[in-house]
CSV table of C-alpha atoms in Angstrom, one decimal:
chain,number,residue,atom,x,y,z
A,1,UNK,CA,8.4,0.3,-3.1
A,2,UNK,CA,9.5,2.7,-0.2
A,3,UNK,CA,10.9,6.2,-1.2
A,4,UNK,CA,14.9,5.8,0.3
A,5,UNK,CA,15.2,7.2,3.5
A,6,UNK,CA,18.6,8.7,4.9
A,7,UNK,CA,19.9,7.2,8.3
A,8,UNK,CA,20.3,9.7,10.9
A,9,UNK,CA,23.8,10.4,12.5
A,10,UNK,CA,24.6,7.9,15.0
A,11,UNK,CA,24.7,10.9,17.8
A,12,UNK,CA,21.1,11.6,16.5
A,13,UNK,CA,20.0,8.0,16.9
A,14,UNK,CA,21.8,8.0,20.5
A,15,UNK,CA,19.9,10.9,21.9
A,16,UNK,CA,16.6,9.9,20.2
A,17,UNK,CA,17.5,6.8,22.4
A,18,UNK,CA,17.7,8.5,25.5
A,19,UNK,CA,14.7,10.5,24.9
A,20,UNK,CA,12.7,7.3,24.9
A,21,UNK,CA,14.2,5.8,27.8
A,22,UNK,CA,13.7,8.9,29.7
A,23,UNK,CA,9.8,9.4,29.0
A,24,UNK,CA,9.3,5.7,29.6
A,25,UNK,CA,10.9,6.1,33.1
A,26,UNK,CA,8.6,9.1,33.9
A,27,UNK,CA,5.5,8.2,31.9
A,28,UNK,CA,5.3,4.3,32.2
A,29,UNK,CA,3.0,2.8,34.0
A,30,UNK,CA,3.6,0.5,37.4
A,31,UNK,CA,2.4,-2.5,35.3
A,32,UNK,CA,5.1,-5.0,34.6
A,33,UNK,CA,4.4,-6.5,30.8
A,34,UNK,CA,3.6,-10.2,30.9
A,35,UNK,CA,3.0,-12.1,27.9
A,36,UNK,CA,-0.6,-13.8,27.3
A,37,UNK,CA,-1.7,-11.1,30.1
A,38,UNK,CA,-1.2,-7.4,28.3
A,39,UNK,CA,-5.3,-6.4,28.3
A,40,UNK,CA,-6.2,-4.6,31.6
A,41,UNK,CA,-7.7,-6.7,34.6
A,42,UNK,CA,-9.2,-3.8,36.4
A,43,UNK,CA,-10.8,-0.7,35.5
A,44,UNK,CA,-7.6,1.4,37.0
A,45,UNK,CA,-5.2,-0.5,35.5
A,46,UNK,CA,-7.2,0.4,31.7
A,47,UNK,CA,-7.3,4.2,32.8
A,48,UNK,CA,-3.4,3.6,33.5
A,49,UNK,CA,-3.0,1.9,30.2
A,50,UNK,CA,-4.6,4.3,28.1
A,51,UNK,CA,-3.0,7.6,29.8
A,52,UNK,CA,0.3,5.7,28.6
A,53,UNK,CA,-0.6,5.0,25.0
A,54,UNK,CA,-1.6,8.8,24.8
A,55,UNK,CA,1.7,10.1,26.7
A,56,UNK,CA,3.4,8.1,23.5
A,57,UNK,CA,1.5,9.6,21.1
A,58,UNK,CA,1.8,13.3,22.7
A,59,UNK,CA,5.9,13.0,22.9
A,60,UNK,CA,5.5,11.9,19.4
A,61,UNK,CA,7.1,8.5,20.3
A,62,UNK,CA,4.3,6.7,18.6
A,63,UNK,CA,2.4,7.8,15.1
A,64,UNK,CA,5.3,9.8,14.6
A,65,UNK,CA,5.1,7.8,10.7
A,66,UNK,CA,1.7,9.7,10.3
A,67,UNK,CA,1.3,12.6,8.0
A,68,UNK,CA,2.1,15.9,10.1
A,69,UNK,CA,-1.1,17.1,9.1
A,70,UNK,CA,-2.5,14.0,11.1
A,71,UNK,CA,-0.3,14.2,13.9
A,72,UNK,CA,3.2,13.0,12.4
A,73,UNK,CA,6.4,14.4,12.8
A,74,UNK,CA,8.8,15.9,9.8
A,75,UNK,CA,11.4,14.1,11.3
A,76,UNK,CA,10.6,10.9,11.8
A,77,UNK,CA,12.5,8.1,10.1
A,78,UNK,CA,12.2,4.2,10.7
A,79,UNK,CA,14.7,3.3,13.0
A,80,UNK,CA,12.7,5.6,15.6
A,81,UNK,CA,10.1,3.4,15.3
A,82,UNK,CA,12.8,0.5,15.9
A,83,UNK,CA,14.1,1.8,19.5
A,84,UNK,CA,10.6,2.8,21.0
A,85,UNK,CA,10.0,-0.6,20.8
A,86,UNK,CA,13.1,-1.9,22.1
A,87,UNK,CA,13.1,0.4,24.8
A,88,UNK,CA,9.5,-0.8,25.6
A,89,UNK,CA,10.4,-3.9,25.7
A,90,UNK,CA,13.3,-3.9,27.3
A,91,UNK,CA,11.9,-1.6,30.2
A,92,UNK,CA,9.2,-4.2,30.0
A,93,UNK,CA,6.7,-1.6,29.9
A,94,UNK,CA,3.4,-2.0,28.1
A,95,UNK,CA,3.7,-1.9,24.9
A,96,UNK,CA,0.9,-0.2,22.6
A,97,UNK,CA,-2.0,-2.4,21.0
A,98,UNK,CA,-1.1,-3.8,17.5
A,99,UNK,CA,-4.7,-3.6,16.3
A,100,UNK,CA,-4.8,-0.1,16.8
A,101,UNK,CA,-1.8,0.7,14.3
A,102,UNK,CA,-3.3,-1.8,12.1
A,103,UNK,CA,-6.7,0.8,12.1
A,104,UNK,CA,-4.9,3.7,11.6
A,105,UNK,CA,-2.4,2.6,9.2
A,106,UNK,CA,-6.0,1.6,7.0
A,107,UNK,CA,-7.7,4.7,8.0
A,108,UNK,CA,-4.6,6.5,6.5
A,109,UNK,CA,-4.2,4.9,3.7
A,110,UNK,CA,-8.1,4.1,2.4
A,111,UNK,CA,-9.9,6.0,4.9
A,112,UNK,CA,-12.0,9.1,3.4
A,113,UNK,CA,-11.2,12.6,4.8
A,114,UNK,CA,-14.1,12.0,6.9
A,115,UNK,CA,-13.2,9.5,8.6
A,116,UNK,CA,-9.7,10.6,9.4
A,117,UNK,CA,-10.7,14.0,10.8
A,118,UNK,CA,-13.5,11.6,13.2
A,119,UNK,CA,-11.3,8.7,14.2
A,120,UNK,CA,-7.4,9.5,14.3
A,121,UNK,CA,-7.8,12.2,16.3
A,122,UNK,CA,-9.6,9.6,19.1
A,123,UNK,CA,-6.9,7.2,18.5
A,124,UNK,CA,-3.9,9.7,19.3
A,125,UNK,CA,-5.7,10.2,22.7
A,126,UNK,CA,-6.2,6.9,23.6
A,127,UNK,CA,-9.6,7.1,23.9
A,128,UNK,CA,-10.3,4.2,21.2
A,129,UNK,CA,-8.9,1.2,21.7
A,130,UNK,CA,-9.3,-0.8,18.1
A,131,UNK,CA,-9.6,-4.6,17.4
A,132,UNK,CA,-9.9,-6.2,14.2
A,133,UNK,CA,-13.1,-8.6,13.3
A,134,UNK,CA,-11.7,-10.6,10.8
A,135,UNK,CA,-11.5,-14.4,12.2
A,136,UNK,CA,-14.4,-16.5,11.8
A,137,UNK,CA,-15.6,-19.6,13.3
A,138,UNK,CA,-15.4,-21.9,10.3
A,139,UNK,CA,-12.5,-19.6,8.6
A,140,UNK,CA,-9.8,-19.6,11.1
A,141,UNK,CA,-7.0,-17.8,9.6
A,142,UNK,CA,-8.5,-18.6,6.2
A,143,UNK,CA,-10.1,-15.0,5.7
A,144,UNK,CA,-11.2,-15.1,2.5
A,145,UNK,CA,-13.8,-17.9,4.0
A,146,UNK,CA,-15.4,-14.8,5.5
A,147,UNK,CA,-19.7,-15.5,5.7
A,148,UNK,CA,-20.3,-12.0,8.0
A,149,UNK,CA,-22.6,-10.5,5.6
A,150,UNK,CA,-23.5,-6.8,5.3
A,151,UNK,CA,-26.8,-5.7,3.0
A,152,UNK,CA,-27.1,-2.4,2.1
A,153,UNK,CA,-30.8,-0.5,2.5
A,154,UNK,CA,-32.5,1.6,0.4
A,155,UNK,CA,-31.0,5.2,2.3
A,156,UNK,CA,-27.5,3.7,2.0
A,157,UNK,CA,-26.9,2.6,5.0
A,158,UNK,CA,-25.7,-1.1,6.2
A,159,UNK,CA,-27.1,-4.2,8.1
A,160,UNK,CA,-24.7,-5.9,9.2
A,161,UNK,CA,-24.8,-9.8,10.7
A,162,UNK,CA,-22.1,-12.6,11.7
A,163,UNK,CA,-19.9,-14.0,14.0
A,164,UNK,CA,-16.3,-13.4,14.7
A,165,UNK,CA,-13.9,-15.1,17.0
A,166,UNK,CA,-10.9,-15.3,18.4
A,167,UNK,CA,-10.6,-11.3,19.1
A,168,UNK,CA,-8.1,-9.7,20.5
A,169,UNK,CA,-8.7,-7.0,23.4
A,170,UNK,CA,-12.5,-6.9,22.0
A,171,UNK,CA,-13.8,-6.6,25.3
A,172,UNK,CA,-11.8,-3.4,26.1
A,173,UNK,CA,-12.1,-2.0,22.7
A,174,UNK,CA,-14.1,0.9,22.1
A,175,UNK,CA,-13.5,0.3,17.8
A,176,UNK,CA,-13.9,-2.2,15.3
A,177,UNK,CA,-12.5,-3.1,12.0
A,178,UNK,CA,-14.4,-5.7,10.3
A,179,UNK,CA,-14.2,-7.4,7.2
A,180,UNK,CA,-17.6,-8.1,5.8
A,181,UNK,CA,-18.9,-9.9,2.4
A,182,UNK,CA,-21.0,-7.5,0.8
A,183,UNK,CA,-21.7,-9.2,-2.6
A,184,UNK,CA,-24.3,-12.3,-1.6
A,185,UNK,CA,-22.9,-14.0,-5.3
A,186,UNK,CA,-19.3,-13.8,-4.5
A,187,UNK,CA,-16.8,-16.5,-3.1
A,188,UNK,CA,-13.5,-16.4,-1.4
A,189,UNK,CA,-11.5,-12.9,-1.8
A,190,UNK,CA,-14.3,-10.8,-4.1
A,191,UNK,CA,-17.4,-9.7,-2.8
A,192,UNK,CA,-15.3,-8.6,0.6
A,193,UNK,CA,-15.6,-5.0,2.4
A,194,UNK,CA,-14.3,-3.5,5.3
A,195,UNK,CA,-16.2,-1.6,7.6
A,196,UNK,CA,-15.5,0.6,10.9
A,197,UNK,CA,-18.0,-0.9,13.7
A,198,UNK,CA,-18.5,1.0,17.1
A,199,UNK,CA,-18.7,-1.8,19.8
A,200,UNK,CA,-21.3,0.4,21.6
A,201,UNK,CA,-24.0,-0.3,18.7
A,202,UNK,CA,-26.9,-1.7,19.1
A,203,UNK,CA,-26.7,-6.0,18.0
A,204,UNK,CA,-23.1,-6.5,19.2
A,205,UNK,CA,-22.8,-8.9,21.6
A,206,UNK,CA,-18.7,-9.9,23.3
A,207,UNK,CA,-18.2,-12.9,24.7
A,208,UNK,CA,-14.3,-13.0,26.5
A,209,UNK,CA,-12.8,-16.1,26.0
A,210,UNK,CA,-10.7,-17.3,28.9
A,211,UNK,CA,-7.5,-18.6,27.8
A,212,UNK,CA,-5.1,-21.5,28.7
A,213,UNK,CA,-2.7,-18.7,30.4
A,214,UNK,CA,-6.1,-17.8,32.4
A,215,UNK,CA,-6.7,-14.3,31.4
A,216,UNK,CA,-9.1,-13.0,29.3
A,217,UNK,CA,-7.2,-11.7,26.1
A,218,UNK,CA,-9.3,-13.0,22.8
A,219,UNK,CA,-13.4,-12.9,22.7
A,220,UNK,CA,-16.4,-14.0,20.4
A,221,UNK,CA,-18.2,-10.9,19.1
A,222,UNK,CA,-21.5,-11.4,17.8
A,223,UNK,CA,-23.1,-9.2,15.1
A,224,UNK,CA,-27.1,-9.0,14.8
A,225,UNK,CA,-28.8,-6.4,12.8
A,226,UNK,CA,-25.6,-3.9,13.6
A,227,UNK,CA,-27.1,-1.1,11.3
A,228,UNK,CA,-24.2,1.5,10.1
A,229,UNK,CA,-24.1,4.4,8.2
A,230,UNK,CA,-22.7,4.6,4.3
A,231,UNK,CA,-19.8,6.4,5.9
A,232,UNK,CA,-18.8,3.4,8.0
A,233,UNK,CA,-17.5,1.5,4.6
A,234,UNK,CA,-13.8,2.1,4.5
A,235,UNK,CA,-13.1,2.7,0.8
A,236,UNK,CA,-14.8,1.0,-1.5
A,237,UNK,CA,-17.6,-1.7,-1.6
A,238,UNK,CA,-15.5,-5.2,-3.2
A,239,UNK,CA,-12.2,-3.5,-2.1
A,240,UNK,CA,-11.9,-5.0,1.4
A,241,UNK,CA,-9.4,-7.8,0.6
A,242,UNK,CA,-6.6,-5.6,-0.8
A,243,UNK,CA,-7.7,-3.4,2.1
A,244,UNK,CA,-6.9,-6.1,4.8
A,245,UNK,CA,-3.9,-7.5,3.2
A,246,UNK,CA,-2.2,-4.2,3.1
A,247,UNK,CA,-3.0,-3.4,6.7
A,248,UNK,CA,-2.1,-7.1,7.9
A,249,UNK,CA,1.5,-6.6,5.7
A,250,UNK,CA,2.2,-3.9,8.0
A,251,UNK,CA,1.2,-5.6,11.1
A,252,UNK,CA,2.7,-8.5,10.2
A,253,UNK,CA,6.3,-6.7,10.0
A,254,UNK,CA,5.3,-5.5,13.4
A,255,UNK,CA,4.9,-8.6,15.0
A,256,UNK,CA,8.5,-9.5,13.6
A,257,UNK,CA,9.6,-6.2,15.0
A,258,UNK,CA,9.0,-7.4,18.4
A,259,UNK,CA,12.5,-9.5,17.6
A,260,UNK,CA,13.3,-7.9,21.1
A,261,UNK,CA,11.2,-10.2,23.3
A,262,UNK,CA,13.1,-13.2,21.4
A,263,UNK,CA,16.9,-12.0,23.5
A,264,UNK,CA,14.2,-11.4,26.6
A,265,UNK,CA,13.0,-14.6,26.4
A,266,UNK,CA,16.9,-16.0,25.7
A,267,UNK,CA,18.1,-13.8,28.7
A,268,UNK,CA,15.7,-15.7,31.0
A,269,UNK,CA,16.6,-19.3,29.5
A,270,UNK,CA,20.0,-18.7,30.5
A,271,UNK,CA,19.5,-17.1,34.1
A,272,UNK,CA,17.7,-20.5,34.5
A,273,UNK,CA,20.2,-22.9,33.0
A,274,UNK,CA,22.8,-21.3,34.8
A,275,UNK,CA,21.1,-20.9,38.5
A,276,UNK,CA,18.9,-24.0,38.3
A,277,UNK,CA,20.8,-28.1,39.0
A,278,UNK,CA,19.9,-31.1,37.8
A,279,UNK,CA,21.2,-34.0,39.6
A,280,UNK,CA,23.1,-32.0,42.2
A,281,UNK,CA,25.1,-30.0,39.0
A,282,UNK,CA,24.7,-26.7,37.4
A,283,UNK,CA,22.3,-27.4,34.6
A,284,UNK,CA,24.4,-25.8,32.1
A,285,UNK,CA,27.4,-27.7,32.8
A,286,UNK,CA,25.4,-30.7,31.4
A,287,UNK,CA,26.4,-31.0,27.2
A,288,UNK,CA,22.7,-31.7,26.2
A,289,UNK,CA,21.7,-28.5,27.8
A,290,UNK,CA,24.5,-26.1,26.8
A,291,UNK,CA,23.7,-27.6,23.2
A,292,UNK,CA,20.2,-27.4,23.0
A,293,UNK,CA,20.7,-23.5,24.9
A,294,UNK,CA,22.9,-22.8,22.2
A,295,UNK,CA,20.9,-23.8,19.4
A,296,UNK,CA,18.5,-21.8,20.4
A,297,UNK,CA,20.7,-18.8,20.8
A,298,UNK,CA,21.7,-19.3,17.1
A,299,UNK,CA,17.8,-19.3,16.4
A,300,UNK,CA,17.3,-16.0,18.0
A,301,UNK,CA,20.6,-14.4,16.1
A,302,UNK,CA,19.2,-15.7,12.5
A,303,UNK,CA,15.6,-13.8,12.8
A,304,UNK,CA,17.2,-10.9,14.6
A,305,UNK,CA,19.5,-10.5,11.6
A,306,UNK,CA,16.9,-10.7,9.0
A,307,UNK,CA,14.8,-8.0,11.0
A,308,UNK,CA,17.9,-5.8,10.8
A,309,UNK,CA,18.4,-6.6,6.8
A,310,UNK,CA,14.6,-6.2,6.2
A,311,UNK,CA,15.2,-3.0,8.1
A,312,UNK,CA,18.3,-2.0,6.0
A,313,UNK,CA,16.2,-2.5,2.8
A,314,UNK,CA,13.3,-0.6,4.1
A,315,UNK,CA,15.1,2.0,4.3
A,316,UNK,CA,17.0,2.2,0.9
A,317,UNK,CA,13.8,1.6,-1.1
A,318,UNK,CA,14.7,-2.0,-1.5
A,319,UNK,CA,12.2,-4.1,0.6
A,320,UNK,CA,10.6,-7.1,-1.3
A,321,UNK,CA,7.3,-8.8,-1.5
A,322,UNK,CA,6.9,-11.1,1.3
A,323,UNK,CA,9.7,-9.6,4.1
A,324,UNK,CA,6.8,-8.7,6.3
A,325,UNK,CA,5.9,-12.6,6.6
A,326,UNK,CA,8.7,-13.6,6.8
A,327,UNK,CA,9.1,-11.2,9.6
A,328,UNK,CA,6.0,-12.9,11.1
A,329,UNK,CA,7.1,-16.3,11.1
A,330,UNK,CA,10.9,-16.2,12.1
A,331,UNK,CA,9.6,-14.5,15.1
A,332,UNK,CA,6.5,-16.7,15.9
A,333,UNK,CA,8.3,-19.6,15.4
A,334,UNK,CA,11.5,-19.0,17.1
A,335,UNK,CA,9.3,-17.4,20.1
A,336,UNK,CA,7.4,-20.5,20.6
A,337,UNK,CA,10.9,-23.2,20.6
A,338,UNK,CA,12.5,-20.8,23.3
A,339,UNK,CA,10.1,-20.6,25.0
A,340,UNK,CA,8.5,-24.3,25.1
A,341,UNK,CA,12.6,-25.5,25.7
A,342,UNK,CA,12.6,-23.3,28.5
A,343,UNK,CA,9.2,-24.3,29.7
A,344,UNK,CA,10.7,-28.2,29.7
A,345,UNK,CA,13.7,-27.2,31.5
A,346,UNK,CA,11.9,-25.4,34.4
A,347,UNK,CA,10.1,-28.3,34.8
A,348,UNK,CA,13.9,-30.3,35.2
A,349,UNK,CA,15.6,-27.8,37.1
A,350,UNK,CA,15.5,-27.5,40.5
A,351,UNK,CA,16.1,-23.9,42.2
A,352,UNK,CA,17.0,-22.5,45.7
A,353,UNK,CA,13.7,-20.9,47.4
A,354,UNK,CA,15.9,-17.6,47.7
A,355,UNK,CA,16.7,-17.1,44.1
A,356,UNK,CA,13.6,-14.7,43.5
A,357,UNK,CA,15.3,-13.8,39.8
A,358,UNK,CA,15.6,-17.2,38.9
A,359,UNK,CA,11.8,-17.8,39.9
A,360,UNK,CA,10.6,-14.9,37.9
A,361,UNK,CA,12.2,-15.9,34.8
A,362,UNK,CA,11.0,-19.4,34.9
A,363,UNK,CA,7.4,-18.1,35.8
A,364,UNK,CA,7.8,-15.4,32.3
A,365,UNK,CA,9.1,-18.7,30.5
A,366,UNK,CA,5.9,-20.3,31.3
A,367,UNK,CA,3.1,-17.6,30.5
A,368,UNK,CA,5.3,-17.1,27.3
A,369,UNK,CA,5.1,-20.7,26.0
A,370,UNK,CA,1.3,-21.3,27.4
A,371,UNK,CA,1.0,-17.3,25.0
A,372,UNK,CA,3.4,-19.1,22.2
A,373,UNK,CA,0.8,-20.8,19.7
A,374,UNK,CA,-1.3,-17.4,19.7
A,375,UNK,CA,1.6,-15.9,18.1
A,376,UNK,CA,1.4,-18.4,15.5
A,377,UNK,CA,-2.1,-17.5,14.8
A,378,UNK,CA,-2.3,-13.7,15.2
A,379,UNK,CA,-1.7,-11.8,12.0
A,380,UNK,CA,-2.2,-15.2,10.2
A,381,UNK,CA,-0.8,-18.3,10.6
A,382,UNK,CA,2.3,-20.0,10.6
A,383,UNK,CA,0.8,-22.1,7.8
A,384,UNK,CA,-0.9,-19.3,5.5
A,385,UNK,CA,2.3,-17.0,6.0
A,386,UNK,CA,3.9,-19.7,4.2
A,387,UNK,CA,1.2,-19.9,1.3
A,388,UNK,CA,1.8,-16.4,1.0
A,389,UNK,CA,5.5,-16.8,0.5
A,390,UNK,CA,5.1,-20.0,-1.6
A,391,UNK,CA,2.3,-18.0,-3.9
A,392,UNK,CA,3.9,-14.2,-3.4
A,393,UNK,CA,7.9,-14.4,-3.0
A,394,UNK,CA,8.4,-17.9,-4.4
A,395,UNK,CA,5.6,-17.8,-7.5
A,396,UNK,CA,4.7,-21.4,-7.0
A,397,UNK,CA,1.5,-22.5,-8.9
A,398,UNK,CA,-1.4,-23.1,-7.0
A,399,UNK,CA,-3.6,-26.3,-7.3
């Protein structure tokens, strides 16, 4: 249970606000955010990318929820953390790497002092990217199924072998955290550890993975004979399932905190049902459309509001078991019928060659739905976030 938090003034939220938006106009980089596509093409555009994460970490914008003594700030509160990301969105400005607040958010919380004096330091100065090595070929989103094994040697330290897939920004990550079965005897979630792997060592091998959206966002990374020191183990040997669920709870509420891109993605629907024709009239003026537009406008409002009430609770001390994926999978969900509705109507429509606005929001509807599924994968499925409600929230018995 959260400790309550107090809600700044509304004049303290309001210039808090305008802070952001002013750093993001000064700092941000000439790289317009496009879904399926947010990994760097070029080698300038990853030096660009990584002087912006660090400008967000040195106004204090980002990791402000760290310890001071780590970098945080006394007065941070939640709802800061709510309006970067707006703003970032909404300025559709790059928006930091989720694995990498999934790292430090672990590192913080089960990291030794060790490791947090070696890696969060590197993370506030963007110069390691993290990615998560969890996802495995014949274990999907099903991470207890996790065959990666790591044996530990004589001096202490760790071998290390496997196959992970289906991992995000691996191939411009300088950090990995891996989830590893350690016990040889052990099946499903014992016998599980979580390691910190530099992607420079010797016997990892990354594979991109082009996607369907053409760009090069999720890879294969191979493990052979990765040999790591006993300080690499992240708290303790058998602890690394309630490591990983703990750090996926909290990137799972940040997934559904991207609630933002859901009125984005509605904004852009409705410049295109109102600009494009079907049959010589306005596309919204026809009833099936202004329904089905609607609907969806309803969808948006419903996991918009529950992000607000989970936010509400958060911050009172009242948050239950299970908000995070719920968080997850109103978003996901909701992301993926906007955008595929908008995806069919482009498709219908029919648009004047001059309307360059109307073009770029059915070209944003498009890499959105083709990006849609991977949001109902990332951070666990659509299907295992509701086995975690059924099991966690609901209490229904398992087979």
């Amino acid at each position: 249970m959260n400790a309550v938090r107090l809600r700044p003034a509304r004049g303290q939220l309001t210039d808090f606000r305008n802070r952001v938006r002013a750093h993001i106009a000064e700092h941000a980089p000439p790289l317009e955010a496009r879904e399926g596509h947010r990994a760097p093409e070029t080698t300038e555009q990853e030096v660009l990318l990584r002087k912006w994460f660090a400008s967000l970490y040195d106004a204090g914008l980002v990791g402000a929820d760290w310890p001071v003594e780590y970098g945080g700030r006394s007065d941070h509160h939640p709802l800061h953390d709510r309006i970067v990301s707006e703003e970032i969105l909404r300025a559709r400005a790059p928006r930091p790497v989720d694995q990498v607040n999934l790292a430090a958010h672990v590192l913080l919380h089960f990291g030794s002092e060790q490791q947090k004096q070696a890696l969060l330091p590197p993370i506030r100065r963007s110069e390691h990217i993290w990615c998560q090595l969890l996802s495995e070929p014949d274990a999907g989103s099903d991470i207890a199924g996790v065959r990666s094994r790591g044996t530990q040697q004589e001096g202490g330290a760790w071998v290390i072998d496997g196959q992970k897939t289906w991992i995000t920004d691996a191939h411009w990550a300088d950090m990995g955290l891996a989830l590893i079965r350690t016990d040889p005897a052990s099946s499903r979630h014992d016998g599980l550890s979580v390691f910190v792997i530099p992607l420079s060592a010797d016997g990892v091998e990354i594979r991109p993975i082009r996607t369907i959206g053409d760009a090069v966002e999720v890879n294969e990374v191979f493990l052979d004979a990765v040999t790591l020191s006993p300080e690499s183990l992240v708290g303790e040997a058998g602890q690394g399932w309630s490591i990983i669920m703990a750090g996926l709870d909290f990137e799972r509420f940040g997934i559904g905190a991207n609630v933002i891109l859901l009125e984005l993605l509605l904004e852009d629907l409705v410049t295109l049902a109102r600009a494009g024709r079907i049959d010589g009239t306005v596309a919204v003026d026809h009833d099936d459309v202004r329904q089905s537009v609607a609907e969806l406008a309803v969808e948006v409002e419903v996991a918009k509001a529950f992000i607000d009430d989970h936010v509400e609770r958060m911050i009172s001390g009242a948050d239950q078991i299970g908000d995070g994926s719920i968080a997850k999978l109103s978003f996901s969900e909701t992301y993926h019928r906007v955008s595929a509705y908008g995806t069919d109507l482009a498709a219908a429509v029919i648009i004047g060659s001059e309307d360059s606005a109307v073009r770029e929001a059915k070209e944003r509807l498009r890499e959105s739905w083709l990006w849609s599924r991977a949001y109902t994968i990332s951070g666990g499925s659509s299907e295992m976030m509701r086995n975690i409600l059924a099991k966690r929230r609901l209490r229904l018995p398992s087979r």
